[in-house]
CSV table of C-alpha atoms in Angstrom, one decimal:
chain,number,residue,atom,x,y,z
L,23,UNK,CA,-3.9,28.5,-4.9
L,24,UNK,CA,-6.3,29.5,-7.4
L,25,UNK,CA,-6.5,27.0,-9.6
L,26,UNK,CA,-7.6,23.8,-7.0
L,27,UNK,CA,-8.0,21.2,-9.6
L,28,UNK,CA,-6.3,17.5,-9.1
L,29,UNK,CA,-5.8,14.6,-11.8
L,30,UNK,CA,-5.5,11.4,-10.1
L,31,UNK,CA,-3.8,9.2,-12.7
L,32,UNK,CA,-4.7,5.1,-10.9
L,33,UNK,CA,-3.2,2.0,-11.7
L,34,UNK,CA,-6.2,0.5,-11.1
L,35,UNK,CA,-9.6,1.7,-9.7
L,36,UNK,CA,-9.6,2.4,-6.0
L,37,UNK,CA,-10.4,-1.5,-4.0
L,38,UNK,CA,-10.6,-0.3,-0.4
L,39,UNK,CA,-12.1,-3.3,0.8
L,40,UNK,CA,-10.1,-5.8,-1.5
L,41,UNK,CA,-6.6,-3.8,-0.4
L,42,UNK,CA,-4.8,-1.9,1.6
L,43,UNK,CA,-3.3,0.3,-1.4
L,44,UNK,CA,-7.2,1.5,-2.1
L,45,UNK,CA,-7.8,2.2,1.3
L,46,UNK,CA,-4.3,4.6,0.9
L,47,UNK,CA,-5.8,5.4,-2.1
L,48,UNK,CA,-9.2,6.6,-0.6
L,49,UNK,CA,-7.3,8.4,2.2
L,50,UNK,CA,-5.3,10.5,0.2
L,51,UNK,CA,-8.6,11.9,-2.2
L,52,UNK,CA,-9.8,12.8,1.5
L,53,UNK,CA,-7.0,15.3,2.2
L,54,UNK,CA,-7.2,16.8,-1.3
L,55,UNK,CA,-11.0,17.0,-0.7
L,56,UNK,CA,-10.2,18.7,2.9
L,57,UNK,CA,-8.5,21.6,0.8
L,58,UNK,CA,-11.4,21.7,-1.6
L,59,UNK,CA,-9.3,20.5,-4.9
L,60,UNK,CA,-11.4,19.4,-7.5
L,61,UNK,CA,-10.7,16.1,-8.5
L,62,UNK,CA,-10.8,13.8,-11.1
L,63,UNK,CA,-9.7,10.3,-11.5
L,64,UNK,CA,-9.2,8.4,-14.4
L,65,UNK,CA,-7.7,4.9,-15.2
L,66,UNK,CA,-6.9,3.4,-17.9
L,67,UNK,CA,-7.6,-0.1,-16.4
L,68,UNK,CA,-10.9,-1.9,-16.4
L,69,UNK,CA,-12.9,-1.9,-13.5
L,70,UNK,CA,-14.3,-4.4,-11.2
L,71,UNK,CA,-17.3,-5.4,-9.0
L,72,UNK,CA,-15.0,-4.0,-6.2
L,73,UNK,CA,-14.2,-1.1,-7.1
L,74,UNK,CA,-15.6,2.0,-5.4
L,75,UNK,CA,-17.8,4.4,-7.3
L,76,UNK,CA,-16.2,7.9,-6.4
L,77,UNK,CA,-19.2,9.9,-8.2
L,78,UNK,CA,-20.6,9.3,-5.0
L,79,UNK,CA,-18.3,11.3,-3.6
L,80,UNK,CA,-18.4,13.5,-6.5
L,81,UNK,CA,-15.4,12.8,-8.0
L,82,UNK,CA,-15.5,12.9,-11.8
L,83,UNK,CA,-14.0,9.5,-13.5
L,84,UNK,CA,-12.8,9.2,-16.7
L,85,UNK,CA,-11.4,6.3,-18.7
L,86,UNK,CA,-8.2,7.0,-20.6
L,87,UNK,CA,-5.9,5.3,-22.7
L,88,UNK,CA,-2.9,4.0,-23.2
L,89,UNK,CA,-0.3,5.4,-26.1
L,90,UNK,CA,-2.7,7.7,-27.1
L,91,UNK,CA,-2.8,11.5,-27.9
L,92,UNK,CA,-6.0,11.8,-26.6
L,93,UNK,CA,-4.8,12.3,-23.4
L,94,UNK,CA,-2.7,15.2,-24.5
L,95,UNK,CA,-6.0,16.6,-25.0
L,96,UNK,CA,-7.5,15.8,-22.4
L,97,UNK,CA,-5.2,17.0,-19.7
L,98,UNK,CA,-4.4,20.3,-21.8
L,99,UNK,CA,-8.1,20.9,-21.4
L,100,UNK,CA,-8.8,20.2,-17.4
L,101,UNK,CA,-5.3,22.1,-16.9
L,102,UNK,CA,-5.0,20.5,-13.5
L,103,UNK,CA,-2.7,22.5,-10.2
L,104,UNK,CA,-1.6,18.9,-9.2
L,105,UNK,CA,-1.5,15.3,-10.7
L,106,UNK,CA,-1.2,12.6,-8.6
L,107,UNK,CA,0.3,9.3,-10.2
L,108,UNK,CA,-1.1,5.7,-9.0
L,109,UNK,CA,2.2,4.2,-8.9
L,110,UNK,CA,5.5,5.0,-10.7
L,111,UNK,CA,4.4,2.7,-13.4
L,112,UNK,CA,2.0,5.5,-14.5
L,113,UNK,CA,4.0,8.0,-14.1
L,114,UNK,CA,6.5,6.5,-16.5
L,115,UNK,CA,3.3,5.8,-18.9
L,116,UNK,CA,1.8,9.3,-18.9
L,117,UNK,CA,4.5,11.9,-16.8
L,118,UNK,CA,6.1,13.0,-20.1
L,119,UNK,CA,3.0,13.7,-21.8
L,120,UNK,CA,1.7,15.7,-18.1
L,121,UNK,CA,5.3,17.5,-18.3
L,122,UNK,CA,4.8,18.2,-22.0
L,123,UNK,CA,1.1,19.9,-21.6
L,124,UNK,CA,0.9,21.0,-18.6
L,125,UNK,CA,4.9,22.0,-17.0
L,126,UNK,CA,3.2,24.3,-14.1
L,127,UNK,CA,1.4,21.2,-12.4
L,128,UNK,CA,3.4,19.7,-9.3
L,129,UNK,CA,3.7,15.9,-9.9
L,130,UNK,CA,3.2,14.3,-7.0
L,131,UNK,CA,4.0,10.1,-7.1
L,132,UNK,CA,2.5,7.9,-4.7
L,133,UNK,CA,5.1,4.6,-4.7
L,134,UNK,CA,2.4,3.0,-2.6
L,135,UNK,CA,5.1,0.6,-1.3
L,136,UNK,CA,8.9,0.5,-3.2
L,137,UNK,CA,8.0,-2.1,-6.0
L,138,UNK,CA,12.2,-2.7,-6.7
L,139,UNK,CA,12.3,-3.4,-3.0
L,140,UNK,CA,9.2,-5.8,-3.1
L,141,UNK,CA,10.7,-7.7,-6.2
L,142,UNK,CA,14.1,-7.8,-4.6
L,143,UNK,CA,13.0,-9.6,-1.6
L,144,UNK,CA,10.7,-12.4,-3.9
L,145,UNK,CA,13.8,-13.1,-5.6
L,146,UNK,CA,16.0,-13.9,-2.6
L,147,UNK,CA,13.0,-15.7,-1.1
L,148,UNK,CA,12.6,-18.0,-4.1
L,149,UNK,CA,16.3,-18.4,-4.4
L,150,UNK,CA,16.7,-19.1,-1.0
L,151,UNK,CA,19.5,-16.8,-0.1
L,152,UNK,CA,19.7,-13.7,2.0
L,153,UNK,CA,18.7,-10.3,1.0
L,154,UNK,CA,21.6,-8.0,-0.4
L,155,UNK,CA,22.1,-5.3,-2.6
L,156,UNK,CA,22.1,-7.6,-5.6
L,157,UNK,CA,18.6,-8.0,-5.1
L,158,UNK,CA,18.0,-4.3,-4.1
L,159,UNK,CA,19.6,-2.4,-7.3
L,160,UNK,CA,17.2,-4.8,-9.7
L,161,UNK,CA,15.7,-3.3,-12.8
L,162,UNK,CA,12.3,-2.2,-11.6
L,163,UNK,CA,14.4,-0.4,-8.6
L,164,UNK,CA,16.2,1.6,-11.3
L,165,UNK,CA,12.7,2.5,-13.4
L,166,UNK,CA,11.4,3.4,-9.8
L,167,UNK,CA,14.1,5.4,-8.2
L,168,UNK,CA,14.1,7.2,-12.2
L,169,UNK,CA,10.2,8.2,-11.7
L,170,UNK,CA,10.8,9.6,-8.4
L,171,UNK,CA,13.5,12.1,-9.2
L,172,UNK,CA,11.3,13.3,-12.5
L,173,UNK,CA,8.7,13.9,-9.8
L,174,UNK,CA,8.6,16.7,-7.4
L,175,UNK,CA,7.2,15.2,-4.5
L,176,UNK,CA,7.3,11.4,-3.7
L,177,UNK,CA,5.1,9.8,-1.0
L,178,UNK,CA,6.9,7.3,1.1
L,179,UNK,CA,4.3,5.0,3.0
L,180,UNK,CA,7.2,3.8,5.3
L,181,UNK,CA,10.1,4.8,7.5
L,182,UNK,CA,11.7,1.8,6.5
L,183,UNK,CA,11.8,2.8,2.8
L,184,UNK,CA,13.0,6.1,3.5
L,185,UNK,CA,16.1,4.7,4.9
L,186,UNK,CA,16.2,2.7,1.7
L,187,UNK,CA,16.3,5.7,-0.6
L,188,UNK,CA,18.1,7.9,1.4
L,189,UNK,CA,20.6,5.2,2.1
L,190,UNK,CA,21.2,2.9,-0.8
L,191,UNK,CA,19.8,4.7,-3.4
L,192,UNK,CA,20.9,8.2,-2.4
L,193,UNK,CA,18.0,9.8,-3.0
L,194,UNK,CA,17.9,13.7,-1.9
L,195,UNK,CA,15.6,13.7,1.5
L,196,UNK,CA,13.6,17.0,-0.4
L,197,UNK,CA,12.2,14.8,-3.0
L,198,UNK,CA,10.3,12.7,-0.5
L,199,UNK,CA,7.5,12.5,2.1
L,200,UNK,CA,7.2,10.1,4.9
L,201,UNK,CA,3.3,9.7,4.8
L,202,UNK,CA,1.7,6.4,6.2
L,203,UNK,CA,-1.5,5.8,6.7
L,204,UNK,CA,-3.8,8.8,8.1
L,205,UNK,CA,-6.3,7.4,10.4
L,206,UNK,CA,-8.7,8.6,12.9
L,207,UNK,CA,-8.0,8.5,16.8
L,208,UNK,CA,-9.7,5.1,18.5
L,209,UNK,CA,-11.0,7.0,21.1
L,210,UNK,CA,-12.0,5.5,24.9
L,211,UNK,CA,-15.0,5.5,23.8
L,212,UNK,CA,-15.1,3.0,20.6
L,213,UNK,CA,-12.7,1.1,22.5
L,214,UNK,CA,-15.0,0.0,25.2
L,215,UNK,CA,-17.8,-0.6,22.7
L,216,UNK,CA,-15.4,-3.2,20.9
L,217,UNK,CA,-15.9,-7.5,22.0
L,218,UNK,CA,-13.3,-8.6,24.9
L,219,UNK,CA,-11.0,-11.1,25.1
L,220,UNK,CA,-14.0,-13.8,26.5
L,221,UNK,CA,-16.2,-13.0,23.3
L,222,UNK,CA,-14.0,-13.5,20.6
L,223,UNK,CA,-12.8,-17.1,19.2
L,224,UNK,CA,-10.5,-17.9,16.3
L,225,UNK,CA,-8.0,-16.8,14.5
L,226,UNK,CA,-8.0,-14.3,11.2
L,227,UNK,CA,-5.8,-13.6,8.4
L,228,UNK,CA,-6.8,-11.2,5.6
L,229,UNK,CA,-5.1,-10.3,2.2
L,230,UNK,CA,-5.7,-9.7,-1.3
L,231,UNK,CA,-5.0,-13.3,-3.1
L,232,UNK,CA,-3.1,-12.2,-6.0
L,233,UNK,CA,-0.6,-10.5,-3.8
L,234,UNK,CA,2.1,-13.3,-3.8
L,235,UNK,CA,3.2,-12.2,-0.8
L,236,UNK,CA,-0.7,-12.9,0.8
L,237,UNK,CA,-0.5,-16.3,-1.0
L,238,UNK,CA,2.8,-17.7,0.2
L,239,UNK,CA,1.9,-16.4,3.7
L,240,UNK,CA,-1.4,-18.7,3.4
L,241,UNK,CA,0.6,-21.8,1.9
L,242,UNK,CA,3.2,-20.9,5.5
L,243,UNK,CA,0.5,-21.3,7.5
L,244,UNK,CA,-1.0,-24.4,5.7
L,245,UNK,CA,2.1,-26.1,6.3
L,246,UNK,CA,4.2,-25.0,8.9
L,247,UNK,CA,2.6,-23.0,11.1
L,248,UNK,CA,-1.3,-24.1,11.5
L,249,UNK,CA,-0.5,-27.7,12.4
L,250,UNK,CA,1.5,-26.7,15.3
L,251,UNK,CA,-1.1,-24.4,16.6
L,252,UNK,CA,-4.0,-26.7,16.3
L,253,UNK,CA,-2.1,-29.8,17.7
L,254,UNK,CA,-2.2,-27.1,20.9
L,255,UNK,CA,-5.7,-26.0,20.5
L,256,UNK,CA,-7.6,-28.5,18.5
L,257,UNK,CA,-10.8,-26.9,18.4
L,258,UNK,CA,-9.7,-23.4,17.1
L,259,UNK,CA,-9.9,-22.3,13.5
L,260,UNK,CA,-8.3,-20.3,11.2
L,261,UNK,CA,-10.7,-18.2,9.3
L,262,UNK,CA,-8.6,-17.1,5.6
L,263,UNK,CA,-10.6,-13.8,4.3
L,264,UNK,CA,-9.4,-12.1,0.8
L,265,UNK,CA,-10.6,-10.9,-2.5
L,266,UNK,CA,-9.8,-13.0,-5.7
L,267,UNK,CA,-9.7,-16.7,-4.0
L,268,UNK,CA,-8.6,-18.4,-7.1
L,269,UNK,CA,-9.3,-22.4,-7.3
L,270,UNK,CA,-5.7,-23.0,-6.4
L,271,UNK,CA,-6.7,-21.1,-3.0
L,272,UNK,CA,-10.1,-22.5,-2.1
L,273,UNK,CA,-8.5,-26.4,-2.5
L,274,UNK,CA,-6.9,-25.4,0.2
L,275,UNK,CA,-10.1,-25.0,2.4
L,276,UNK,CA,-10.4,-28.2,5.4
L,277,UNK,CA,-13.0,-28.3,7.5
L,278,UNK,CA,-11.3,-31.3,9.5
L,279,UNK,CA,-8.1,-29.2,10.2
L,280,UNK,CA,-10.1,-26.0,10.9
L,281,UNK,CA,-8.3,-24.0,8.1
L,282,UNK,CA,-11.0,-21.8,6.5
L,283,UNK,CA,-10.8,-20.1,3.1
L,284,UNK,CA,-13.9,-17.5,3.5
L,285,UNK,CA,-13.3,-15.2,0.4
L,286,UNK,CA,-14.0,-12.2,0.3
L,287,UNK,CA,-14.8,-10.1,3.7
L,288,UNK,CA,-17.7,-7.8,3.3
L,289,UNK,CA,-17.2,-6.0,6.7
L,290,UNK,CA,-13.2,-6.0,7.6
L,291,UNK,CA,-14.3,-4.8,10.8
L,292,UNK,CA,-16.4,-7.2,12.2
L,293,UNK,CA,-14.3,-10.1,10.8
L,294,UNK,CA,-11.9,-8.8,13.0
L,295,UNK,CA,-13.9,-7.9,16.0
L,296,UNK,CA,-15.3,-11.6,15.9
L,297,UNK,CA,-11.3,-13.2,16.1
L,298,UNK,CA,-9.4,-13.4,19.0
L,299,UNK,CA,-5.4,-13.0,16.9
L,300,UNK,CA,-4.9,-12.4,13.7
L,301,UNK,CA,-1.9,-14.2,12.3
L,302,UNK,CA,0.7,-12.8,9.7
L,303,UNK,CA,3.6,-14.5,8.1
L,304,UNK,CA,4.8,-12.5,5.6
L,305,UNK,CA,7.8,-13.5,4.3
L,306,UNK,CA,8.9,-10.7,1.3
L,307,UNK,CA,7.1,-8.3,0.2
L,308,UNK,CA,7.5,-4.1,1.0
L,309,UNK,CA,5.4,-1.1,2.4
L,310,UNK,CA,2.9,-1.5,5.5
L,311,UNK,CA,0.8,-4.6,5.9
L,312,UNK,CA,-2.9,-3.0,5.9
L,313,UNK,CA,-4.4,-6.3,7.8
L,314,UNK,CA,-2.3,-5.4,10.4
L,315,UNK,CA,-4.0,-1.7,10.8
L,316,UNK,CA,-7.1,-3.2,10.5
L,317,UNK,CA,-6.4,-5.7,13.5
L,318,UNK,CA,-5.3,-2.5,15.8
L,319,UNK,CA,-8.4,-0.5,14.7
L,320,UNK,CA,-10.6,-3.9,15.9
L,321,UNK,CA,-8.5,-4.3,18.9
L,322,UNK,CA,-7.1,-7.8,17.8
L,323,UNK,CA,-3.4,-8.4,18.8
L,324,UNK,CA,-1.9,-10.3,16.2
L,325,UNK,CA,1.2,-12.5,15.7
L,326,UNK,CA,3.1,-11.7,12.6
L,327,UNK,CA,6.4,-11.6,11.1
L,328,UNK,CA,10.1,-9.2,10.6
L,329,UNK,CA,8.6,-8.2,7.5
L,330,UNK,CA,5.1,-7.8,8.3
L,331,UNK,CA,6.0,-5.3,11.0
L,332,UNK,CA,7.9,-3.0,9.0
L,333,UNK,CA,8.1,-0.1,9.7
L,334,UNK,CA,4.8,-0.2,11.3
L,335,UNK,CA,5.9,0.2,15.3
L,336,UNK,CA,8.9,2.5,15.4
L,337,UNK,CA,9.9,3.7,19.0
L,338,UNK,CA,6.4,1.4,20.3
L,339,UNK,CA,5.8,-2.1,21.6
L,340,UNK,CA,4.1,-4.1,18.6
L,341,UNK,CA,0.5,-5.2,19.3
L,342,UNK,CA,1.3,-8.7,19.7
L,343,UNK,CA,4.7,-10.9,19.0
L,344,UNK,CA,7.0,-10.5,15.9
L,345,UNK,CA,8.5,-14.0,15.4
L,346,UNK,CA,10.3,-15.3,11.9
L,347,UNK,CA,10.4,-18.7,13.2
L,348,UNK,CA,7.3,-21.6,12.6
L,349,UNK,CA,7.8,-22.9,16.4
L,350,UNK,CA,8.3,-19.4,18.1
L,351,UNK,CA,5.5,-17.9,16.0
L,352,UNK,CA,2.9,-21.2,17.1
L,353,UNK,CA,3.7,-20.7,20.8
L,354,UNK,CA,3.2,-17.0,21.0
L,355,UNK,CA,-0.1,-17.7,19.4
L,356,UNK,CA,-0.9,-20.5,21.8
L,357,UNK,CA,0.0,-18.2,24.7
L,358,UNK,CA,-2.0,-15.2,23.4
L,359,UNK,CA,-4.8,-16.8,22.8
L,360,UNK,CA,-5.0,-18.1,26.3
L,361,UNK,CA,-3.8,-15.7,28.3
L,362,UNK,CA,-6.8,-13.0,28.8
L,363,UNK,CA,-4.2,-10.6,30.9
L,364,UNK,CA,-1.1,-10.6,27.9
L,365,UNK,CA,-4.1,-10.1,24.9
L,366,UNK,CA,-5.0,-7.3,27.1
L,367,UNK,CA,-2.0,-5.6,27.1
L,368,UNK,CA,-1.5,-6.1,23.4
L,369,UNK,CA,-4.3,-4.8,22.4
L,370,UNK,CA,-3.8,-1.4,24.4
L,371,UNK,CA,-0.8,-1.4,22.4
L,372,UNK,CA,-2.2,-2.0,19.3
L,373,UNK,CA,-4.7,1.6,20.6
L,374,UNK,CA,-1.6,3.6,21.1
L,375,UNK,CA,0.2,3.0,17.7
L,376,UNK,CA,-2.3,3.8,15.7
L,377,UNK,CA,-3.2,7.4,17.5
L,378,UNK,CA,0.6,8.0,17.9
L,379,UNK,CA,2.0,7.0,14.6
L,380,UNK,CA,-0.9,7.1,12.2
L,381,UNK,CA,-2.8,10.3,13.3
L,382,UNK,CA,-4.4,11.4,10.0
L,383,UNK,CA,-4.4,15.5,11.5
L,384,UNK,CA,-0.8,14.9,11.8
L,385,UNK,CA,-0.1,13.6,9.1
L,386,UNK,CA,-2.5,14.9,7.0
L,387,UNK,CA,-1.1,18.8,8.0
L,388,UNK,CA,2.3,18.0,7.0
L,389,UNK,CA,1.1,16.9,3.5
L,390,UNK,CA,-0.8,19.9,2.5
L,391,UNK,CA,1.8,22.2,4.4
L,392,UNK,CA,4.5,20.3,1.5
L,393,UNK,CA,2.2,21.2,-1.2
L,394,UNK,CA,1.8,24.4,-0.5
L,395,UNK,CA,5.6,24.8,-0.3
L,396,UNK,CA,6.1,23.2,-3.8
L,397,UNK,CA,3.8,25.1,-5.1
L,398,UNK,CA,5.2,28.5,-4.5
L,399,UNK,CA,8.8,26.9,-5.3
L,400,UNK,CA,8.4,24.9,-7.9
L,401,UNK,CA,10.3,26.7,-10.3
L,402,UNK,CA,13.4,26.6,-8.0
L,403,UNK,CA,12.9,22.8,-6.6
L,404,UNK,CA,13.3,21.7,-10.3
L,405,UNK,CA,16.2,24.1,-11.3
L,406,UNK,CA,18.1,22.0,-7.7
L,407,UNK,CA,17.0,18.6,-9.3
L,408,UNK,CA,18.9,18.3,-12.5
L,409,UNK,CA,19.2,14.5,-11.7
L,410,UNK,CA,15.5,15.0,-12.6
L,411,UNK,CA,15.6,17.2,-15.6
L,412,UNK,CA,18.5,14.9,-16.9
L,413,UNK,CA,16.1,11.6,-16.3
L,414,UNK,CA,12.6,13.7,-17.9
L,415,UNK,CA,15.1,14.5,-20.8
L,416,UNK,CA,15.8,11.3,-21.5
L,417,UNK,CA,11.9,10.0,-20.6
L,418,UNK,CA,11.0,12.3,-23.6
L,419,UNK,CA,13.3,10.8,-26.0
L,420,UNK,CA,12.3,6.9,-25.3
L,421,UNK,CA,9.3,6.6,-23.9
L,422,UNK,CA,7.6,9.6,-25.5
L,423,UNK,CA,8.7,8.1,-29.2
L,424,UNK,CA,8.0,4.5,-28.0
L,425,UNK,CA,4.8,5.7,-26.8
L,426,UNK,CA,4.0,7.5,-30.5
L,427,UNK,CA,5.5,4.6,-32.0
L,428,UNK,CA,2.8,1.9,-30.7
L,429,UNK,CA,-0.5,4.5,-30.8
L,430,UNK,CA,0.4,4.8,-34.6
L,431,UNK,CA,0.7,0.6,-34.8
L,432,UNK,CA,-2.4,0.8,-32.9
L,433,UNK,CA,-3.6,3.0,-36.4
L,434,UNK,CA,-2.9,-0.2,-38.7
C-alpha cells in the first residue's frame, strides 16, 4: 500500500492506565505502527490528566470538532488509506463526512465492547428480570448494528459478541473480526520473577469508577459479598483501586471492616503482584473485563462472576472460580486464599490463557492479513454489502443535514 496513512477518530483520549478500552486502544496503534502507517489521532473530546501523550510516540494529535465543516477539510487534506473510528458513536458523528471526502479509505470500527448489549443487560439488572431479546434489540443496538454494516471491517473484542451478531442480529460473518486483546507471551522466565503465594496478602479489585458496571460491582461486594469473606478471614482486606473515585465512592472507604477505596493505581502491575485474589462481581455489562487480564499477567487467580468471564476462557480452565452466587463466590475466595496448592494451579492457568488465547503475533497477523484483503477488494466488499450502502444512504440524508443543521445554529 502506498499510501500508509491512518486517522484514528477517539471517543475520548487514550486512558491505558484508567481503562481497559485505552489499553485496546494503545494496542491497536501498535499493530498499525508495526506496518509503518502514519498516524494521527484526533478527538474531539477534552483531555485529561490521564490521558497519554502519543507525540511521544510520534503520533500527531489533533483536536476536532463536532458539526463542523472543518473536518471536511481537514480529512480531504491528510487523505488517509484507513480511518479507524473510537466507537460506533463516532462513526455515526463523522463516517458520512469520511465516506463523503475520502470514499477510497477502508473504515474500520472498533465497537470496543457491544454498547446495545451493555445497555440491554443494565436494564434487566435494574428491572430485575432475566435477560431476553427485549432487552437485546434496544435502540442503541439498532444505531450500533447500523454503524457496523456502513463500515467495512468491524472489530469484535469477544467470541461471545460474535455469536451475538451473527446470531441475533444476523450480521454477515465478512463484516467482522474476532480481535481480543494482543498481548505478549508471560514467559518462564517473568513468571518465576513474579511474588508466590506466601508473599502476597489481600485482596484486589480494579475498575474505572464511572463504569456502572465497576460501581455496582463495588456496592456487591460492600454488601453481600465482603462481610462473608471477612467474618472467615478477619484480618484480610480488600484493597478498591480505580480512576475517578467520586465522593459517593470514597464514603464507602472502612478501615474497621478492611474495605479500602485506594483510587487511582499508578502501577496496575504491582497492585496486583502485592494481592493474593483479585475479586470480580460483575453483574451486566459487555466485552472483556481488562482487570481480569491484568490479574493473569501478575499471576493472581481471581474469583469473579458469568459475566465477568465472558468470553475470556473459551475451551480453558478459568484462572480461579466463576460463581454468580454471594455464598459460593465468599467460599471459593476463603478456600483460595488458603489453600497454597489450588492458588497454584490457578495461577498456571491464568499463564496459559493468556499465551493461548491472547497472543498478540497471532492475533495481530490476522488483523493486518484482513486489511490487506480489504484493501485490494474494497470496491467489491461494498458492491456485496448493499445492507450497508442502503444504511450510508440514509446516514447522508439525516445525520449529514442534522449535522449542517446544528454547525449553522452554532453560526448564530
Amino acid at each position: 500500500m502506498a499510501n500508509k496513512k491512518l486517522l484514528i477518530i477517539g471517543f475520548v483520549w487514550p486512558e491505558p492506565k484508567s481503562s481497559a478500552a485505552g489499553s485496546r486502544m494503545m494496542q491497536l496503534i501498535a499493530v498499525f505502527q508495526s506496518q509503518n502507517y502514519h498516524i494521527t489521532f484526533a478527538s474531539s473530546c477534552a483531555k485529561t490528566d490521564n490521558a497519554f501523550d502519543l507525540k511521544t510516540m510520534g503520533i500527531e494529535q489533533v483536536k476536532i470538532e463536532l458539526n463542523h465543516s472543518s473536518f471536511d477539510d481537514f480529512i480531504k487534506d491528510l487523505n488517509p488509506a484507513v480511518v479507524l473510528f473510537d466507537r460506533f458513536i463516532t462513526e455515526e458523528q463523522f463516517g458520512w463526512r469520511v465516506a463523503e471526502q475520502c470514499p477510497k479509505a477502508v473504515r474500520i470500527l472498533d465497537t470496543e465492547d457491544l454498547h446495545g448489549l451493555r445497555k440491554g443487560r443494565q436494564q434487566a439488572f435494574k428491572d430485575e428480570t432475566a435477560f431476553d431479546n427485549s432487552y437485546l434489540f434496544n435502540d442503541t443496538a439498532k444505531r450500533e448494528i447500523a454503524s457496523i454494516y456502513r463500515s467495512d471491517l468491524s472489530l469484535i473484542i469477544s467470541e461471545a459478541e460474535m455469536e451475538f451478531l451473527e446470531s441475533q442480529f444476523k450480521v454477515d460473518v465478512s463484516l467482522l473480526i474476532y480481535l481480543p486483546f494482543m498481548l505478549d507471551e508471560i514467559s518462564k522466565e517473568s513468571r518465576g520473577k513474579l511474588p508466590d503465594f506466601e508473599e502476597r496478602q489481600h485482596f484486589i479489585t480494579i475498575g474505572n469508577f464511572l463504569h456502572e458496571p465497576n460501581y455496582n460491582a463495588i456496592l456487591y461486594l460492600r454488601k453481600a459479598i465482603w462481610p462473608l469473606i471477612r467474618k472467615q478471614l478477619p484480618k484480610s482486606e480488600l484493597h478498591i483501586y480505580g480512576a475517578y473515585a467520586t465522593q459517593k465512592v470514597n464514603q464507602l472507604h472502612n478501615e474497621k471492616d478492611g474495605f479500602l477505596i485506594k483510587g487511582f493505581a499508578e502501577d496496575v502491575n504491582l497492585a496486583m503482584q502485592q494481592s493474593k485474589i483479585c475479586l470480580a462481581p460483575i453483574r451486566f455489562g459487555a466485552g472483556l473485563k481488562g482487570k481480569l487480564v491484568d490479574a493473569m499477567q501478575n499471576g493472581t487467580p481471581c474469583i469473579m462472576s458469568g459475566i465477568a468471564a465472558e468470553g475470556m476462557f473459551g475451551n480453558l480452565e478459568p484462572n480461579g472460580f466463576i460463581k454468580d452466587i454471594p455464598e459460593e463466590f465468599a467460599r471459593k475466595a476463603v478456600q483460595l486464599y488458603n489453600d497454597a496448592a489450588l492458588w497454584k494451579a490457578k495461577q498456571q492457568n491464568g499463564f496459559e490463557i493468556i499465551n493461548k488465547r491472547f497472543s498478540k503475533i497471532e492475533h495481530q497477523k490476522r488483523f493486518i492479513n484482513e486489511i490487506e484483503e480489504i484493501t485490494h477488494q474494497l470496491k467489491e466488499k461494498r458492491l456485496n454489502n448493499f445492507t450497508g450502502q442502503m444504511l450510508q444512504h440514509h446516514a447522508y440524508q439525516s445525520t449529514k443535514f442534522m449535522g449542517k443543521w446544528i454547525e449553522e445554529k452554532n453560526k448564530y
